[in-house]
mmCIF file of C-alpha atoms in Angstrom:
data_model
loop_
_atom_site.group_PDB
_atom_site.id
_atom_site.type_symbol
_atom_site.label_atom_id
_atom_site.label_comp_id
_atom_site.label_asym_id
_atom_site.label_seq_id
_atom_site.Cartn_x
_atom_site.Cartn_y
_atom_site.Cartn_z
ATOM 1 C CA MET A 1 51.829 -54.712 -21.253
ATOM 2 C CA PHE A 2 50.738 -51.672 -23.193
ATOM 3 C CA LYS A 3 47.115 -52.506 -22.362
ATOM 4 C CA LYS A 4 47.845 -52.666 -18.619
ATOM 5 C CA LEU A 5 49.705 -49.387 -18.781
ATOM 6 C CA TRP A 6 46.766 -47.712 -20.516
ATOM 7 C CA GLN A 7 44.303 -49.044 -17.910
ATOM 8 C CA TRP A 8 46.509 -47.719 -15.123
ATOM 9 C CA ILE A 9 46.589 -44.274 -16.772
ATOM 10 C CA GLU A 10 42.786 -44.301 -17.117
ATOM 11 C CA ARG A 11 42.303 -45.185 -13.435
ATOM 12 C CA PHE A 12 44.793 -42.490 -12.437
ATOM 13 C CA TRP A 13 42.959 -39.777 -14.344
ATOM 14 C CA GLN A 14 39.572 -40.941 -13.024
ATOM 15 C CA ARG A 15 40.809 -40.787 -9.452
ATOM 16 C CA LEU A 16 42.384 -37.388 -10.049
ATOM 17 C CA PHE A 17 39.394 -35.666 -11.671
ATOM 18 C CA GLY A 18 36.781 -37.626 -9.731
ATOM 19 C CA THR A 19 38.255 -36.397 -6.443
ATOM 20 C CA ALA A 20 38.448 -32.834 -7.736
ATOM 21 C CA ARG A 21 34.786 -32.891 -8.693
ATOM 22 C CA SER A 22 33.670 -34.326 -5.370
ATOM 23 C CA GLU A 23 35.567 -31.677 -3.446
ATOM 24 C CA SER A 24 34.021 -28.746 -5.330
ATOM 25 C CA PRO A 25 31.352 -27.040 -3.185
ATOM 26 C CA SER A 26 27.740 -27.507 -4.259
ATOM 27 C CA PRO A 27 25.924 -24.265 -5.140
ATOM 28 C CA GLU A 28 23.647 -22.774 -2.515
ATOM 29 C CA PRO A 29 19.987 -23.496 -3.254
ATOM 30 C CA GLU A 30 18.101 -20.346 -4.295
ATOM 31 C CA VAL A 31 14.745 -19.538 -2.715
ATOM 32 C CA THR A 32 11.712 -19.461 -4.950
ATOM 33 C CA PRO A 33 10.639 -15.863 -5.669
ATOM 34 C CA LEU A 34 7.255 -14.647 -4.453
ATOM 35 C CA SER A 35 4.753 -12.417 -6.207
ATOM 36 C CA ASP A 36 4.914 -8.646 -5.663
ATOM 37 C CA ALA A 37 1.753 -8.839 -3.553
ATOM 38 C CA ALA A 38 3.271 -11.575 -1.374
ATOM 39 C CA TYR A 39 6.452 -9.545 -0.850
ATOM 40 C CA GLU A 40 4.354 -6.524 0.137
ATOM 41 C CA ARG A 41 2.438 -8.628 2.664
ATOM 42 C CA LEU A 42 5.726 -9.931 4.082
ATOM 43 C CA LEU A 43 7.122 -6.410 4.452
ATOM 44 C CA SER A 44 3.898 -5.204 6.072
ATOM 45 C CA ARG A 45 4.044 -8.104 8.514
ATOM 46 C CA LEU A 46 7.659 -7.317 9.415
ATOM 47 C CA LEU A 47 6.860 -3.630 9.948
ATOM 48 C CA ASP A 48 3.932 -4.548 12.200
ATOM 49 C CA LYS A 49 6.092 -6.913 14.266
ATOM 50 C CA VAL A 50 8.857 -4.343 14.716
ATOM 51 C CA ALA A 51 6.288 -1.714 15.723
ATOM 52 C CA ALA A 52 5.003 -4.222 18.291
ATOM 53 C CA GLY A 53 8.479 -4.428 19.822
ATOM 54 C CA TRP A 54 9.957 -7.545 18.254
ATOM 55 C CA THR A 55 13.708 -8.006 18.726
ATOM 56 C CA GLN A 56 16.281 -8.896 16.088
ATOM 57 C CA ASP A 57 16.124 -12.655 16.758
ATOM 58 C CA ARG A 58 12.381 -12.833 16.284
ATOM 59 C CA VAL A 59 12.472 -10.657 13.158
ATOM 60 C CA LEU A 60 15.199 -12.823 11.596
ATOM 61 C CA GLU A 61 13.194 -15.922 12.430
ATOM 62 C CA GLU A 62 10.170 -14.375 10.718
ATOM 63 C CA ILE A 63 12.190 -13.532 7.585
ATOM 64 C CA GLY A 64 13.757 -16.990 7.463
ATOM 65 C CA ASP A 65 15.323 -17.854 4.105
ATOM 66 C CA ARG A 66 14.173 -14.521 2.685
ATOM 67 C CA ARG A 67 16.944 -12.690 4.539
ATOM 68 C CA ASP A 68 19.270 -13.063 1.523
ATOM 69 C CA ASP A 69 16.527 -13.338 -1.086
ATOM 70 C CA ARG A 70 17.757 -11.227 -4.001
ATOM 71 C CA PHE A 71 14.231 -11.151 -5.435
ATOM 72 C CA PHE A 72 12.951 -9.647 -2.177
ATOM 73 C CA GLN A 73 15.744 -7.072 -2.287
ATOM 74 C CA SER A 74 14.956 -6.197 -5.903
ATOM 75 C CA TRP A 75 11.244 -5.838 -5.120
ATOM 76 C CA LEU A 76 12.002 -3.627 -2.100
ATOM 77 C CA HIS A 77 14.027 -1.266 -4.308
ATOM 78 C CA ARG A 78 11.109 -1.007 -6.755
ATOM 79 C CA PHE A 79 8.666 -0.491 -3.894
ATOM 80 C CA GLY A 80 10.801 2.263 -2.368
ATOM 81 C CA LYS A 81 11.175 4.095 -5.674
ATOM 82 C CA ARG A 82 7.415 3.939 -6.194
ATOM 83 C CA LEU A 83 6.845 5.475 -2.763
ATOM 84 C CA LEU A 84 9.255 8.308 -3.546
ATOM 85 C CA LYS A 85 7.289 9.145 -6.706
ATOM 86 C CA SER A 86 3.942 9.163 -4.896
ATOM 87 C CA PRO A 87 2.234 12.503 -4.158
ATOM 88 C CA VAL A 88 1.371 11.065 -0.725
ATOM 89 C CA PRO A 89 4.172 11.835 1.783
ATOM 90 C CA ASN A 90 4.014 8.342 3.387
ATOM 91 C CA ARG A 91 5.849 9.648 6.436
ATOM 92 C CA GLU A 92 4.400 7.046 8.802
ATOM 93 C CA LEU A 93 5.523 4.257 6.486
ATOM 94 C CA GLY A 94 8.951 5.904 6.271
ATOM 95 C CA LYS A 95 9.259 5.857 10.079
ATOM 96 C CA ARG A 96 8.384 2.177 10.228
ATOM 97 C CA MET A 97 10.841 1.263 7.473
ATOM 98 C CA LEU A 98 13.541 3.113 9.378
ATOM 99 C CA GLN A 99 12.609 1.165 12.520
ATOM 100 C CA LEU A 100 13.079 -2.094 10.615
ATOM 101 C CA SER A 101 16.590 -1.056 9.612
ATOM 102 C CA GLU A 102 17.471 -0.243 13.218
ATOM 103 C CA VAL A 103 16.590 -3.779 14.336
ATOM 104 C CA GLY A 104 19.392 -5.149 12.157
ATOM 105 C CA CYS A 105 18.163 -7.756 9.697
ATOM 106 C CA GLY A 106 20.729 -7.719 6.919
ATOM 107 C CA GLU A 107 20.382 -6.287 3.445
ATOM 108 C CA ILE A 108 16.581 -6.122 3.656
ATOM 109 C CA GLY A 109 16.795 -3.816 6.672
ATOM 110 C CA GLU A 110 19.434 -1.633 5.035
ATOM 111 C CA ILE A 111 17.323 -1.154 1.901
ATOM 112 C CA ALA A 112 14.231 -0.384 3.999
ATOM 113 C CA GLY A 113 16.198 2.181 6.011
ATOM 114 C CA GLN A 114 17.559 3.818 2.860
ATOM 115 C CA TYR A 115 14.082 4.539 1.490
ATOM 116 C CA GLY A 116 12.627 5.272 4.930
ATOM 117 C CA ARG A 117 15.115 8.099 5.448
ATOM 118 C CA GLN A 118 14.389 9.537 2.010
ATOM 119 C CA LEU A 119 10.648 9.489 2.705
ATOM 120 C CA LEU A 120 11.147 11.393 5.959
ATOM 121 C CA GLU A 121 13.450 13.953 4.329
ATOM 122 C CA ARG A 122 11.076 14.810 1.475
ATOM 123 C CA GLU A 123 9.539 18.280 1.376
ATOM 124 C CA PHE A 124 6.222 18.863 -0.325
ATOM 125 C CA PRO A 125 4.448 21.943 -1.679
ATOM 126 C CA PRO A 126 0.745 22.436 -0.926
ATOM 127 C CA LEU A 127 -1.549 20.167 -2.918
ATOM 128 C CA PHE A 128 -1.981 21.260 -6.539
ATOM 129 C CA GLU A 129 -5.526 21.620 -7.848
ATOM 130 C CA ALA A 130 -5.034 18.755 -10.308
ATOM 131 C CA GLU A 131 -4.036 16.419 -7.472
ATOM 132 C CA TYR A 132 -7.227 16.730 -5.436
ATOM 133 C CA GLU A 133 -9.512 14.507 -7.506
ATOM 134 C CA PRO A 134 -7.185 11.468 -7.899
ATOM 135 C CA LEU A 135 -6.227 11.642 -4.225
ATOM 136 C CA PHE A 136 -9.883 11.961 -3.225
ATOM 137 C CA ALA A 137 -10.575 8.804 -5.240
ATOM 138 C CA GLN A 138 -7.902 7.065 -3.161
ATOM 139 C CA LEU A 139 -9.534 8.384 0.009
ATOM 140 C CA LEU A 140 -12.886 6.913 -1.049
ATOM 141 C CA GLN A 141 -11.193 3.550 -1.613
ATOM 142 C CA LYS A 142 -9.818 3.700 1.931
ATOM 143 C CA THR A 143 -13.365 3.906 3.307
ATOM 144 C CA THR A 144 -13.813 0.201 2.522
ATOM 145 C CA GLN A 145 -10.902 -0.534 4.889
ATOM 146 C CA GLY A 146 -12.402 1.269 7.860
ATOM 147 C CA THR A 147 -11.796 4.288 10.049
ATOM 148 C CA SER A 148 -8.118 3.636 10.782
ATOM 149 C CA ALA A 149 -7.215 3.530 7.067
ATOM 150 C CA VAL A 150 -9.044 6.813 6.390
ATOM 151 C CA SER A 151 -7.461 8.475 9.419
ATOM 152 C CA ALA A 152 -3.965 7.341 8.398
ATOM 153 C CA PHE A 153 -4.463 8.572 4.820
ATOM 154 C CA LEU A 154 -5.654 12.024 5.900
ATOM 155 C CA SER A 155 -2.882 12.279 8.490
ATOM 156 C CA ASP A 156 -0.260 11.334 5.907
ATOM 157 C CA LEU A 157 -1.468 14.102 3.587
ATOM 158 C CA SER A 158 -1.791 16.709 6.348
ATOM 159 C CA PRO A 159 1.582 18.362 5.523
ATOM 160 C CA ARG A 160 0.123 19.200 2.102
ATOM 161 C CA VAL A 161 -3.591 19.741 2.661
ATOM 162 C CA SER A 162 -5.728 20.537 5.704
ATOM 163 C CA ILE A 163 -9.203 19.180 6.417
ATOM 164 C CA GLU A 164 -10.618 22.670 5.797
ATOM 165 C CA GLN A 165 -9.028 22.675 2.340
ATOM 166 C CA TRP A 166 -10.460 19.229 1.636
ATOM 167 C CA THR A 167 -13.914 20.486 2.645
ATOM 168 C CA ASN A 168 -13.729 23.592 0.442
ATOM 169 C CA TRP A 169 -12.580 21.526 -2.528
ATOM 170 C CA LEU A 170 -15.341 18.951 -1.961
ATOM 171 C CA ARG A 171 -18.024 21.654 -2.081
ATOM 172 C CA GLY A 172 -16.875 22.691 -5.558
ATOM 173 C CA TYR A 173 -16.458 19.086 -6.654
ATOM 174 C CA GLY A 174 -19.969 18.297 -5.437
ATOM 175 C CA GLU A 175 -21.412 21.158 -7.492
ATOM 176 C CA ARG A 176 -19.792 19.690 -10.604
ATOM 177 C CA LEU A 177 -21.203 16.251 -9.803
ATOM 178 C CA LEU A 178 -24.717 17.600 -9.275
ATOM 179 C CA VAL A 179 -24.780 19.441 -12.606
ATOM 180 C CA GLU A 180 -25.348 16.050 -14.226
ATOM 181 C CA PRO A 181 -29.035 15.123 -14.532
ATOM 182 C CA GLU A 182 -28.163 11.528 -13.627
ATOM 183 C CA PRO A 183 -25.150 11.722 -11.293
ATOM 184 C CA ASP A 184 -23.049 8.628 -10.622
ATOM 185 C CA GLN A 185 -24.824 6.588 -7.945
ATOM 186 C CA THR A 186 -21.628 4.719 -7.086
ATOM 187 C CA MET A 187 -20.076 8.059 -6.159
ATOM 188 C CA GLY A 188 -23.131 8.890 -4.063
ATOM 189 C CA LYS A 189 -22.770 5.677 -2.071
ATOM 190 C CA ALA A 190 -19.032 6.255 -1.602
ATOM 191 C CA LEU A 191 -19.630 9.791 -0.296
ATOM 192 C CA LEU A 192 -22.191 8.533 2.221
ATOM 193 C CA ARG A 193 -19.736 5.878 3.344
ATOM 194 C CA LEU A 194 -17.048 8.541 3.748
ATOM 195 C CA SER A 195 -19.425 10.671 5.810
ATOM 196 C CA ASP A 196 -20.115 7.744 8.143
ATOM 197 C CA VAL A 197 -16.442 6.791 8.485
ATOM 198 C CA LEU A 198 -15.392 10.379 9.223
ATOM 199 C CA GLN A 199 -17.692 10.596 12.241
ATOM 200 C CA PRO A 200 -15.357 8.728 14.670
ATOM 201 C CA VAL A 201 -12.146 10.064 13.072
ATOM 202 C CA THR A 202 -10.289 12.478 15.350
ATOM 203 C CA PRO A 203 -6.734 13.738 14.828
ATOM 204 C CA GLN A 204 -3.980 12.819 17.257
ATOM 205 C CA GLN A 205 -4.154 15.257 20.199
ATOM 206 C CA PRO A 206 -7.223 16.914 18.656
ATOM 207 C CA THR A 207 -8.330 20.456 19.325
ATOM 208 C CA ARG A 208 -11.893 21.730 19.161
ATOM 209 C CA ALA A 209 -11.124 23.383 15.818
ATOM 210 C CA GLU A 210 -9.878 20.085 14.369
ATOM 211 C CA ASP A 211 -12.979 18.261 15.589
ATOM 212 C CA GLU A 212 -15.211 20.893 14.003
ATOM 213 C CA ALA A 213 -13.256 20.730 10.743
ATOM 214 C CA MET A 214 -13.678 16.944 10.561
ATOM 215 C CA GLN A 215 -17.397 17.226 11.313
ATOM 216 C CA ALA A 216 -17.801 19.818 8.554
ATOM 217 C CA PHE A 217 -15.981 17.537 6.091
ATOM 218 C CA SER A 218 -18.277 14.655 7.072
ATOM 219 C CA GLN A 219 -21.370 16.848 6.749
ATOM 220 C CA VAL A 220 -20.506 18.108 3.257
ATOM 221 C CA ALA A 221 -19.747 14.565 2.047
ATOM 222 C CA GLY A 222 -23.074 13.371 3.457
ATOM 223 C CA GLU A 223 -25.090 16.217 1.918
ATOM 224 C CA ILE A 224 -23.658 15.630 -1.552
ATOM 225 C CA GLY A 225 -24.029 11.868 -1.233
ATOM 226 C CA ARG A 226 -27.692 12.105 -0.189
ATOM 227 C CA GLU A 227 -28.504 14.528 -3.011
ATOM 228 C CA ILE A 228 -26.932 12.177 -5.561
ATOM 229 C CA ARG A 229 -28.814 9.187 -4.152
ATOM 230 C CA SER A 230 -32.115 11.116 -4.249
ATOM 231 C CA ARG A 231 -31.738 11.397 -8.026
ATOM 232 C CA GLU A 232 -31.518 7.670 -8.599
ATOM 233 C CA ILE A 233 -33.811 6.606 -11.424
ATOM 234 C CA VAL A 234 -36.005 3.672 -10.474
ATOM 235 C CA TRP A 235 -37.002 1.651 -13.501
ATOM 236 C CA GLU A 236 -40.430 0.095 -13.074
ATOM 237 C CA VAL A 237 -41.262 -3.101 -14.934
ATOM 238 C CA TRP A 238 -44.831 -3.340 -16.160
ATOM 239 C CA GLU A 239 -46.213 -6.821 -16.715
ATOM 240 C CA TYR A 240 -48.304 -7.246 -19.857
ATOM 241 C CA ALA A 241 -51.534 -9.031 -19.007
ATOM 242 C CA GLY A 242 -52.302 -9.928 -22.626
ATOM 243 C CA ASN A 243 -55.956 -8.850 -22.593
ATOM 244 C CA ASP A 244 -55.784 -5.654 -24.672
ATOM 245 C CA ARG A 245 -58.636 -5.306 -27.143
ATOM 246 C CA ALA A 246 -58.473 -3.569 -30.474
#
């Protein structure tokens, strides 16, 4: 009898705790995090779609499971803080991030709007002398992406530095480059590429003065680039015929 009683108690406890376990909700599956580069591509795609007029439904469909992705949210905070530390105003990017928040796409949109507003509210002093060279290096990198990338970069920096100021600085920078007996040929090629890319670049609602300023910038870049390239050392290889006589 004792054995039967014990078996009954065991079955009772199994039913009790087995039911409790089955009724407990299963944890929500967590999305696999992406790389920083993949998150940046996703954000860029969302900003492009919103700029093209996408509505909330289509944006949410594009985000998919990433809407509540805490890794995406964490990356977006890091991305926003990096933008706020940049010497480039990034005002156009700030406007687009604010647009994303206005569509209404959850926490991602709210974070984007938070940093977008801060980017638009930032005030900048004129460009410091020490900032010209590193920013010019960034400008040369943009030339590999085409005219639109160069135009956007110059426009973004326009609250801090005018095209005339860029041109004046480049003249002095070119003099320093040409002091070297063997100037950097990579720099020469980049300057020629910049000169070519600047030709079709015109500011929004351009004036004649702005056109002339851009042409002068292009001309100075081309002159320095050509002078550097003209100093390229060509190494000639002489083939030994093997018929020298003592």
